[in-house]
């Protein structure tokens, strides 16, 4: 196996690993948005999707593209997302808090089937 | 033979990665469309239609129509959503539920149109077929003649701005007319608030104050 | 709640708005080589101003990009586009045949496309802003509590 092949293999492995990690975090975020009890915790899960998941996928794509103009462009997209998605998460949380939505504190008891679902923090 | 070639030979249609992507995106679009129909809160409807535009932009990228995709992403997902939100502030937050009888006729129209369109797709040329009418006559001529006559690497720009300059002039005038209509109907100034808006502002401020007072009362009692 | 709870938004918007405007011009002038052109660039340029208006207030945005400029821009774009056509007529060619604009015909075509796209950019950006101003100017200021 030549040196070039080894480099190509490492590139493939690193980029695949990063993309797989990104997909994992996007999946975790999606599950979190569906399963977590109140608005703020769901927002936390959505933030994971935006920031960590998308950034990892972009980093994987950057490694995959190698040294080229595409890498620079992907890097710029990554920088843009890195600035905007935490900001939007912050803005949404801030707006919700200002609007008077109280975070759910204490023990969470999941609604049982047949019971009325307590959707206090959810629909807003 | 690589695994991918083997997969292509084995089942050339469904497991081709682009076809798979197309089906995934179209399924998501159908899902978002269904959600838009079912939803009554206008804010959610506006955000969902932005998501729908973004999905259709992704679909255009899958079809290799990057210029259209870019326009869809910028206009459909970007500014339309913003303008719709701005327009939504002037109206109610929720849509009225249509009466039960009102649903049958639209459903029939949509079903018949959809069936006709589905029937028509059987007659369409294959995607990317070089002999299809869209690719054969003027389309091919533009591709052949652009490097010599116009010299821009992006043929879409050459067609849009040079060969079809009249059309684009017309489009610009259409946008101008739309802006003119909005300006004539709503006015640009806005800083000069009408008496009605001023009264509403005062009402809202009063309601807010009352709310705060109530809240502080609650805080004291608890 | 402290009065500057929009601080994070303001700082990030100040970072992003110039970048968005710059990207609009990249899309505008890169349209010959890649996807893009006056329509997309105009929309993106308008978005930069709208973002400014959303975060710093419509009145601030009106001070930065006054309505008379927007109103003039709507018409100026169409005027530029149609004026290029008149220029080609004067140059002795058909309406909007850009070969009349330059000594060598690629040069004329490039100049023509550039000017025409500039007209499209001006009209699209101005009309989008005009529509936004028209709606945002009529909307009562939304109290934070409603969101």
mmCIF file of C-alpha atoms in Angstrom, chain B residues 53 70-81, chain C residues 39-40 43 128:
data_model
loop_
_atom_site.group_PDB
_atom_site.id
_atom_site.type_symbol
_atom_site.label_atom_id
_atom_site.label_comp_id
_atom_site.label_asym_id
_atom_site.label_seq_id
_atom_site.Cartn_x
_atom_site.Cartn_y
_atom_site.Cartn_z
ATOM 1 C CA UNK B 53 -39.511 26.022 -0.267
ATOM 2 C CA UNK B 70 -30.739 29.222 -5.654
ATOM 3 C CA UNK B 71 -33.682 31.421 -6.610
ATOM 4 C CA UNK B 72 -36.093 29.166 -4.745
ATOM 5 C CA UNK B 73 -33.918 29.193 -1.637
ATOM 6 C CA UNK B 74 -33.408 32.970 -1.692
ATOM 7 C CA UNK B 75 -36.897 34.040 -2.745
ATOM 8 C CA UNK B 76 -39.142 31.201 -1.592
ATOM 9 C CA UNK B 77 -37.510 30.199 1.660
ATOM 10 C CA UNK B 78 -35.834 33.483 2.504
ATOM 11 C CA UNK B 79 -37.666 36.642 1.692
ATOM 12 C CA UNK B 80 -41.174 35.257 1.116
ATOM 13 C CA UNK B 81 -41.190 33.863 4.637
ATOM 14 C CA UNK C 39 -32.762 38.391 -8.955
ATOM 15 C CA UNK C 40 -31.034 36.365 -6.260
ATOM 16 C CA UNK C 43 -33.235 39.495 -2.699
ATOM 17 C CA UNK C 128 -38.559 43.810 -1.709
#
